[in-house]
């Protein structure tokens, strides 16, 4: 009986992506929370007190659109048509931002927005977050805050707010559940006043305190 020859194993090119940032070792924290949960304010506090760099997926996409690049035009058209920008596009912008920045501690805000984003980020960058900072806040409280802030944002009317909240719950909660199963979610009660929320945040980030 002829011997069975094993099919050659598929060799994954390890070298390509030992972490896809040119070997730069980074600490990544994903920051998730519904619209109006106050995560932007707290990200600014974390940057100031703990020396992280804040990368907002939305800001990076907007900056790319503004740059007038071919990529920017494609992103703009997709947003206009109400399509979701492919994960790879956002990940590439995040990756470039992390490589260009001299820092090695990053808060990634508003991403991953869904399970597909999350899987793609880990597959493409080979980076797993240190943890996920989840700003938990009731829909009523977020609605109250969004309607109360007047930043001239087109997307802050009641219908749109409810739609955004629904999208957040349906898309982002599976991401939070995925990391929860790995014991990587740090949940913050974001309904408290800003100063109290930051006290909770500080307790979580204490190990990352900047050396005096």
Coordinates of C-alpha atoms in Angstrom, one line a residue:
X1 CA 0.0 0.0 0.0
X2 CA 1.5 3.3 -1.1
X3 CA 2.4 5.7 1.7
X4 CA 0.2 8.7 2.1
X5 CA 2.1 11.9 1.3
X6 CA 1.0 14.8 3.5
X7 CA 0.1 17.9 1.6
X8 CA 2.7 20.6 2.3
X9 CA 1.7 22.8 5.2
X10 CA 0.7 26.3 4.2
X11 CA 3.4 28.6 5.6
X12 CA 2.1 31.8 6.9
X13 CA 4.6 34.6 6.4
X14 CA 5.3 35.4 10.0
X15 CA 7.8 38.0 9.1
X16 CA 5.2 40.1 7.3
X17 CA 3.4 40.9 10.5
X18 CA 5.1 40.1 13.6
X19 CA 2.9 43.0 14.6
X20 CA 2.6 44.9 11.3
X21 CA 4.0 48.1 12.9
X22 CA 7.5 47.4 11.8
X23 CA 8.2 45.5 15.0
X24 CA 7.1 48.5 17.2
X25 CA 5.7 47.1 20.4
X26 CA 2.5 49.0 21.4
X27 CA -0.1 49.0 24.1
X28 CA -3.6 49.4 22.6
X29 CA -6.8 50.2 24.5
X30 CA -10.1 50.2 22.7
X31 CA -12.5 52.8 24.0
X32 CA -16.2 52.0 23.4
X33 CA -19.3 53.8 24.5
X34 CA -22.5 55.0 22.9
X35 CA -23.0 58.5 21.5
X36 CA -23.0 60.9 24.4
X37 CA -21.4 58.5 26.9
X38 CA -18.6 61.0 27.5
X39 CA -15.8 59.0 26.2
X40 CA -14.2 61.9 24.2
X41 CA -13.9 63.9 27.4
X42 CA -12.4 61.0 29.3
X43 CA -10.0 60.2 26.5
X44 CA -8.6 63.7 26.8
X45 CA -8.1 63.2 30.5
X46 CA -6.3 59.9 29.9
X47 CA -4.0 61.5 27.3
X48 CA -3.1 64.3 29.8
X49 CA -2.6 62.1 32.9
X50 CA -1.3 58.9 31.5
X51 CA 0.6 59.8 28.3
X52 CA -1.5 57.9 25.8
X53 CA -2.1 59.1 22.3
X54 CA -5.8 59.3 21.4
X55 CA -6.6 57.9 17.9
X56 CA -10.2 58.5 16.8
X57 CA -11.2 56.3 13.9
X58 CA -13.8 59.0 12.8
X59 CA -11.2 61.8 13.0
X60 CA -8.7 59.8 10.9
X61 CA -11.4 59.2 8.3
X62 CA -12.4 62.9 8.3
X63 CA -8.7 63.9 8.0
X64 CA -8.2 61.5 5.1
X65 CA -11.3 63.0 3.3
X66 CA -10.0 66.5 3.9
X67 CA -6.6 65.6 2.4
X68 CA -8.3 65.2 -1.0
X69 CA -6.4 61.9 -1.6
X70 CA -7.9 59.2 -3.8
X71 CA -8.5 57.2 -0.7
X72 CA -10.2 60.2 0.9
X73 CA -12.6 60.6 -2.1
X74 CA -13.5 56.9 -1.9
X75 CA -14.3 57.2 1.8
X76 CA -16.3 60.4 1.3
X77 CA -18.4 58.8 -1.4
X78 CA -19.1 55.7 0.8
X79 CA -20.2 57.9 3.7
X80 CA -22.5 60.0 1.4
X81 CA -24.1 56.8 0.2
X82 CA -24.6 55.6 3.8
X83 CA -22.2 52.7 3.4
X84 CA -19.9 51.5 6.0
X85 CA -16.2 52.2 5.3
X86 CA -14.4 48.8 4.9
X87 CA -12.5 47.7 8.0
X88 CA -9.3 47.5 6.0
X89 CA -9.4 51.2 5.2
X90 CA -9.9 52.3 8.8
X91 CA -7.3 49.8 10.0
X92 CA -4.7 51.1 7.5
X93 CA -5.2 54.6 8.8
X94 CA -4.9 53.5 12.4
X95 CA -1.8 51.5 11.6
X96 CA -0.1 54.4 9.8
X97 CA -1.0 56.7 12.7
X98 CA 0.6 54.3 15.2
X99 CA 3.7 53.9 13.1
X100 CA 4.2 57.7 12.6
X101 CA 3.6 58.5 16.3
X102 CA 6.6 58.3 18.6
X103 CA 4.4 57.1 21.4
X104 CA 3.8 53.4 22.2
X105 CA 0.5 53.7 24.1
X106 CA -2.7 54.3 22.2
X107 CA -6.4 54.8 22.9
X108 CA -8.4 53.7 19.9
X109 CA -11.7 55.4 20.1
X110 CA -14.9 54.4 18.2
X111 CA -13.3 51.3 16.8
X112 CA -13.9 48.4 16.5
X113 CA -17.6 49.3 15.8
X114 CA -18.6 45.7 15.1
X115 CA -17.3 42.1 15.3
X116 CA -16.0 42.2 11.7
X117 CA -13.9 45.3 12.5
X118 CA -12.5 43.6 15.6
X119 CA -11.5 40.4 13.8
X120 CA -10.0 42.3 10.9
X121 CA -8.0 44.6 13.3
X122 CA -6.5 41.6 15.1
X123 CA -5.8 39.7 11.9
X124 CA -4.3 42.6 10.0
X125 CA -2.2 44.2 12.8
X126 CA -1.6 41.1 14.9
X127 CA -2.3 43.4 17.9
X128 CA -4.7 42.4 20.6
X129 CA -5.8 45.2 22.9
X130 CA -4.5 45.3 26.5
X131 CA -8.2 45.8 27.4
X132 CA -11.4 47.5 26.4
X133 CA -12.6 50.6 28.2
X134 CA -16.4 50.5 28.0
X135 CA -18.4 53.6 29.0
X136 CA -21.7 52.2 30.1
X137 CA -24.5 54.7 30.0
X138 CA -28.3 54.5 29.7
X139 CA -30.0 55.6 26.5
X140 CA -32.0 58.2 28.4
X141 CA -28.9 59.8 29.9
X142 CA -27.1 59.8 26.5
X143 CA -30.1 61.4 24.8
X144 CA -30.3 64.1 27.5
X145 CA -26.6 64.9 27.1
X146 CA -26.7 64.9 23.3
X147 CA -29.7 67.2 23.1
X148 CA -28.1 69.5 25.6
X149 CA -24.8 70.0 23.8
X150 CA -24.8 72.5 21.1
X151 CA -21.8 71.7 19.0
X152 CA -23.5 72.3 15.7
X153 CA -23.5 68.6 14.9
X154 CA -26.0 67.7 12.3
X155 CA -26.3 64.2 13.8
X156 CA -27.7 65.4 17.1
X157 CA -31.4 65.4 16.6
X158 CA -33.6 62.9 18.4
X159 CA -34.4 60.5 15.6
X160 CA -30.7 60.3 14.6
X161 CA -29.6 59.9 18.2
X162 CA -32.0 56.9 18.6
X163 CA -30.8 55.4 15.4
X164 CA -27.1 55.8 16.4
X165 CA -27.8 54.3 19.8
X166 CA -29.6 51.3 18.2
X167 CA -26.6 50.8 15.8
X168 CA -24.2 51.0 18.8
X169 CA -26.1 48.4 20.7
X170 CA -26.5 46.0 17.8
X171 CA -22.9 46.3 16.5
X172 CA -20.7 47.1 19.4
X173 CA -22.1 44.9 22.2
X174 CA -21.0 41.7 20.5
X175 CA -17.4 43.2 20.5
X176 CA -17.7 43.9 24.2
X177 CA -19.0 40.4 24.8
X178 CA -16.1 38.9 22.9
X179 CA -13.6 40.7 25.1
X180 CA -15.6 40.1 28.2
X181 CA -15.2 36.4 27.7
X182 CA -11.5 37.0 27.7
X183 CA -11.8 39.1 30.9
X184 CA -10.6 42.1 29.0
X185 CA -13.4 44.6 29.5
X186 CA -13.2 47.4 32.1
X187 CA -16.7 48.7 32.5
X188 CA -17.2 52.3 33.7
X189 CA -20.5 53.7 35.0
X190 CA -20.6 56.7 32.6
X191 CA -23.8 58.2 34.0
X192 CA -21.9 59.6 37.0
X193 CA -20.6 63.2 36.9
X194 CA -17.4 63.7 34.8
X195 CA -15.0 64.0 37.8
X196 CA -16.3 60.8 39.4
X197 CA -16.1 59.0 36.1
X198 CA -12.4 60.1 35.8
X199 CA -11.7 58.7 39.3
X200 CA -12.9 55.3 38.1
X201 CA -10.8 55.7 34.9
X202 CA -7.7 56.7 37.0
X203 CA -8.0 53.5 39.0
X204 CA -7.9 51.4 35.8
X205 CA -5.0 53.3 34.3
X206 CA -2.9 53.5 37.4
X207 CA -0.4 50.8 36.1
X208 CA 0.2 53.1 33.1
X209 CA 1.0 56.2 35.0
X210 CA 3.7 58.4 33.4
X211 CA 7.0 58.2 35.3
X212 CA 7.3 61.4 37.3

